[in-house]
Short mmCIF file of C-alpha atoms in Angstrom, two decimals:
data_model
loop_
_atom_site.label_atom_id
_atom_site.label_comp_id
_atom_site.label_asym_id
_atom_site.label_seq_id
_atom_site.Cartn_x
_atom_site.Cartn_y
_atom_site.Cartn_z
CA GLY S 1 0.00 0.00 0.00
CA ALA S 2 0.87 3.68 -0.11
CA VAL S 3 3.55 4.62 2.39
CA VAL S 4 4.60 8.02 3.66
CA SER S 5 7.97 8.30 5.34
CA GLN S 6 8.65 11.14 7.73
CA HIS S 7 12.10 12.08 9.02
CA PRO S 8 13.35 12.69 11.63
CA SER S 9 11.00 10.90 14.00
CA TRP S 10 12.23 13.05 16.85
CA VAL S 11 14.52 16.03 17.18
CA ILE S 12 15.77 18.19 20.02
CA CYS S 13 17.15 21.61 19.24
CA LYS S 14 18.20 24.81 20.96
CA SER S 15 16.00 27.86 20.94
CA GLY S 16 16.72 30.07 17.94
CA THR S 17 17.82 27.32 15.60
CA SER S 18 15.93 26.04 12.56
CA VAL S 19 14.73 22.48 12.09
CA LYS S 20 13.76 20.76 8.84
CA ILE S 21 11.30 17.86 8.70
CA GLU S 22 10.96 15.76 5.56
CA CYS S 23 7.89 13.99 4.26
CA ARG S 24 8.29 11.50 1.42
CA SER S 25 5.80 9.42 -0.50
CA LEU S 26 7.64 6.17 -1.13
CA ASP S 27 5.68 4.36 -3.80
CA PHE S 28 3.37 6.94 -5.28
CA GLN S 29 3.43 10.51 -6.48
CA ALA S 30 1.83 13.07 -4.24
CA THR S 31 0.97 16.39 -5.81
CA THR S 32 -0.60 17.42 -2.54
CA MET S 33 0.67 16.90 0.97
CA PHE S 34 -0.67 18.23 4.24
CA TRP S 35 1.14 19.30 7.39
CA TYR S 36 -0.53 18.97 10.77
CA ARG S 37 0.44 19.87 14.28
CA GLN S 38 -0.79 17.90 17.26
CA PHE S 39 -0.65 19.09 20.84
CA PRO S 40 -0.76 16.52 23.66
CA LYS S 41 -4.15 14.84 23.97
CA GLN S 42 -5.59 17.01 21.24
CA SER S 43 -6.62 16.54 17.67
CA LEU S 44 -4.68 17.34 14.56
CA MET S 45 -4.55 20.94 13.52
CA LEU S 46 -4.07 21.46 9.80
CA MET S 47 -1.23 23.92 9.33
CA ALA S 48 -0.87 24.07 5.58
CA THR S 49 -1.47 22.36 2.28
CA SER S 50 1.67 21.74 0.29
CA ASN S 51 1.33 21.74 -3.50
CA GLU S 52 4.06 20.47 -5.77
CA GLY S 53 5.59 23.24 -7.80
CA SER S 54 3.66 26.06 -6.18
CA LYS S 55 3.39 27.95 -2.92
CA ALA S 56 1.85 26.28 0.07
CA THR S 57 -1.56 27.33 1.30
CA TYR S 58 -1.50 28.16 4.99
CA GLU S 59 -4.39 27.93 7.41
CA GLN S 60 -5.49 31.01 9.27
CA GLY S 61 -3.24 31.82 12.17
CA VAL S 62 -0.25 29.86 10.91
CA GLU S 63 2.80 32.03 10.24
CA LYS S 64 4.16 31.22 6.82
CA ASP S 65 7.50 32.86 7.59
CA LYS S 66 7.82 30.73 10.69
CA PHE S 67 6.85 27.42 9.09
CA LEU S 68 8.44 27.25 5.67
CA ILE S 69 7.08 24.60 3.36
CA ASN S 70 8.75 23.45 0.19
CA HIS S 71 7.28 20.85 -2.15
CA ALA S 72 10.00 20.63 -4.76
CA SER S 73 9.17 17.21 -6.18
CA LEU S 74 6.24 14.83 -6.48
CA THR S 75 7.58 12.71 -3.65
CA LEU S 76 9.01 15.19 -1.17
CA SER S 77 7.68 18.01 0.95
CA THR S 78 9.67 19.69 3.70
CA LEU S 79 8.60 21.74 6.70
CA THR S 80 11.22 24.03 8.22
CA VAL S 81 10.53 25.52 11.62
CA THR S 82 12.60 28.69 11.61
CA SER S 83 14.06 30.26 14.74
CA ALA S 84 12.36 27.64 16.86
CA HIS S 85 11.19 28.48 20.37
CA PRO S 86 9.91 26.25 23.18
CA GLU S 87 6.30 26.98 22.24
CA ASP S 88 6.98 25.35 18.86
CA SER S 89 7.57 22.04 20.62
CA SER S 90 4.94 19.68 19.29
CA PHE S 91 4.23 16.58 17.26
CA TYR S 92 4.22 17.38 13.55
CA ILE S 93 2.55 14.97 11.16
CA CYS S 94 2.45 15.03 7.39
CA SER S 95 0.06 13.25 5.09
CA ALA S 96 -0.18 12.71 1.38
CA ARG S 97 -3.24 12.29 -0.75
CA VAL S 98 -3.31 8.84 -2.29
CA PRO S 99 -4.60 8.77 -5.86
CA PRO S 100 -8.19 7.55 -5.67
CA ARG S 101 -8.91 4.06 -6.98
CA GLY S 102 -12.30 4.49 -8.45
CA SER S 103 -14.07 4.98 -5.14
CA GLY S 104 -13.20 8.66 -5.16
CA ALA S 105 -12.50 8.73 -1.45
CA ASN S 106 -10.06 11.39 -0.34
CA VAL S 107 -7.76 8.87 1.31
CA LEU S 108 -4.80 10.26 3.13
CA THR S 109 -1.77 8.27 4.19
CA PHE S 110 0.04 9.68 7.19
CA GLY S 111 3.65 9.74 8.17
CA ALA S 112 4.65 8.45 11.59
CA GLY S 113 5.14 12.00 12.87
CA SER S 114 8.09 14.04 14.09
CA ARG S 115 8.34 15.06 17.71
CA LEU S 116 10.10 18.39 18.05
CA THR S 117 11.42 19.53 21.42
CA VAL S 118 12.90 23.01 21.62
CA LEU S 119 15.03 23.70 24.66
CA GLY P 1 -18.48 25.75 9.18
CA GLU P 2 -17.28 22.23 9.59
CA ASP P 3 -17.24 20.61 13.01
CA VAL P 4 -16.67 17.04 14.13
CA GLU P 5 -17.40 15.98 17.71
CA GLN P 6 -16.34 12.88 19.62
CA SER P 7 -16.23 11.78 23.23
CA LEU P 8 -12.69 12.01 24.59
CA PHE P 9 -12.57 8.67 26.40
CA LEU P 10 -14.13 5.20 26.19
CA SER P 11 -13.31 2.36 28.55
CA VAL P 12 -14.27 -1.24 27.75
CA ARG P 13 -13.38 -4.70 29.01
CA GLU P 14 -11.22 -6.93 26.89
CA GLY P 15 -13.41 -9.18 24.77
CA ASP P 16 -16.39 -6.81 24.80
CA SER P 17 -17.47 -4.66 21.87
CA SER P 18 -16.41 -1.03 21.67
CA VAL P 19 -18.63 1.57 20.08
CA ILE P 20 -17.07 4.94 19.31
CA ASN P 21 -19.45 7.68 18.28
CA CYS P 22 -18.99 10.79 16.20
CA THR P 23 -21.25 13.63 15.08
CA TYR P 24 -20.59 16.10 12.31
CA THR P 25 -22.27 19.24 11.13
CA ASP P 26 -21.52 19.55 7.44
CA SER P 27 -24.40 17.98 5.55
CA SER P 28 -22.41 18.03 2.31
CA SER P 29 -19.83 15.61 3.69
CA THR P 30 -19.22 12.99 1.07
CA TYR P 31 -16.87 10.61 2.83
CA LEU P 32 -16.42 9.84 6.50
CA TYR P 33 -13.34 8.18 7.91
CA TRP P 34 -12.00 6.45 10.96
CA TYR P 35 -8.31 6.73 11.74
CA LYS P 36 -6.36 5.01 14.52
CA GLN P 37 -3.39 6.57 16.27
CA GLU P 38 -1.19 4.50 18.55
CA PRO P 39 1.04 6.30 21.09
CA GLY P 40 3.78 8.35 19.45
CA ALA P 41 2.78 7.30 15.95
CA GLY P 42 1.06 8.76 12.95
CA LEU P 43 -2.47 8.00 11.89
CA GLN P 44 -3.54 4.78 10.27
CA LEU P 45 -6.64 4.69 8.11
CA LEU P 46 -8.98 2.01 9.44
CA THR P 47 -11.93 2.41 7.15
CA TYR P 48 -14.12 4.92 5.38
CA ILE P 49 -17.70 5.07 4.24
CA PHE P 50 -19.37 6.90 1.41
CA SER P 51 -22.28 9.07 2.45
CA ASN P 52 -24.84 7.08 0.47
CA MET P 53 -24.11 3.97 2.53
CA ASP P 54 -25.65 3.05 5.88
CA MET P 55 -23.22 0.41 6.98
CA LYS P 56 -19.84 -1.02 6.14
CA GLN P 57 -18.27 -4.08 7.71
CA ASP P 58 -14.64 -5.10 7.60
CA GLN P 59 -13.67 -8.06 9.81
CA ARG P 60 -14.04 -6.85 13.43
CA LEU P 61 -14.97 -3.32 12.38
CA THR P 62 -18.49 -2.13 11.64
CA VAL P 63 -19.22 1.43 10.60
CA LEU P 64 -22.76 2.77 10.88
CA LEU P 65 -23.82 6.05 9.30
CA ASN P 66 -27.03 7.91 10.05
CA LYS P 67 -26.92 10.71 7.54
CA LYS P 68 -30.16 12.26 8.73
CA ASP P 69 -28.77 12.72 12.24
CA LYS P 70 -25.18 13.27 10.99
CA HIS P 71 -24.01 10.48 13.27
CA LEU P 72 -21.21 8.04 12.60
CA SER P 73 -20.15 5.13 14.77
CA LEU P 74 -17.33 2.60 14.78
CA ARG P 75 -17.94 -0.75 16.43
CA ILE P 76 -14.96 -2.95 17.27
CA ALA P 77 -16.00 -6.50 18.07
CA ASP P 78 -14.04 -8.62 20.57
CA THR P 79 -11.88 -5.70 21.67
CA GLN P 80 -8.25 -6.63 22.30
CA THR P 81 -5.43 -4.87 24.13
CA GLY P 82 -3.89 -4.01 20.77
CA ASP P 83 -6.96 -1.92 20.01
CA SER P 84 -5.93 0.56 22.70
CA ALA P 85 -5.35 3.81 20.82
CA ILE P 86 -6.93 7.12 19.92
CA TYR P 87 -9.57 6.90 17.23
CA PHE P 88 -10.23 9.91 15.06
CA CYS P 89 -13.38 10.51 13.07
CA ALA P 90 -12.90 12.69 9.99
CA GLU P 91 -14.96 14.03 7.13
CA SER P 92 -14.26 15.40 3.70
CA ILE P 93 -16.02 16.87 0.75
CA TYR P 94 -14.50 15.16 -2.25
CA SER P 95 -13.99 17.69 -4.91
CA GLY P 96 -12.83 15.40 -7.69
CA GLY P 97 -9.20 16.27 -7.60
CA GLY P 98 -9.11 19.24 -5.35
CA ALA P 99 -6.59 19.57 -2.56
CA ASP P 100 -9.02 19.26 0.32
CA GLY P 101 -7.74 18.02 3.61
CA LEU P 102 -9.86 16.33 6.20
CA THR P 103 -11.64 17.81 9.18
CA PHE P 104 -10.86 15.74 12.25
CA GLY P 105 -12.61 15.27 15.53
CA LYS P 106 -10.55 15.56 18.71
CA GLY P 107 -10.20 11.81 18.97
CA THR P 108 -11.56 9.19 21.36
CA HIS P 109 -9.04 7.48 23.61
CA LEU P 110 -10.05 3.81 23.82
CA ILE P 111 -8.94 2.23 27.09
CA ILE P 112 -9.03 -1.54 27.46
CA GLN P 113 -9.58 -3.06 30.89
CA PRO P 114 -8.28 -6.59 31.46
#
């Protein structure tokens, strides 16, 4: 089945540094990928929609200069948390839209998530 | 606007059936989904149902949809310890190729008692 690989699975960084998280679709092409943020015991919050070859679409309240998204190829999207601060510590999850197989369902395959801790 | 509601916790005994409920507000929802999230992991798609269906069964999982009441449920038969996880209900409006994401509920934490 469709697999999305996310790397790194966890990262610890100092305040003020930037961190890049990669999201790859391993056996399919993903023109659209989604980035979510999940706080402890809470649901997923959609941060942005990443479109291959064009600018990402950010949800209201998400700083695009803070969370840089690049979708340079059909299999890779990256999220860079710039000048990270402790409040950016969270679980970041990406997903990719799997091409529908006749049913038309908007099936998303998720990465395993990346836990960011900013000291 | 879109809104998906779920209870935060459900506790069941091992071997019993679990029923996780979800309500949504968007009447134009086309597909409804159940995702499972184990601790520290991403989300795994369990099943989905098209809005013109009432029921879908897949091994131990049964999904019931009441479109009139905008109510979705997931029944897990013979609940096992490995079923302990957070279950997310989600909806989408399929736009035939559009880049729509999903709207998720807050998730129901399923706790299994021995």
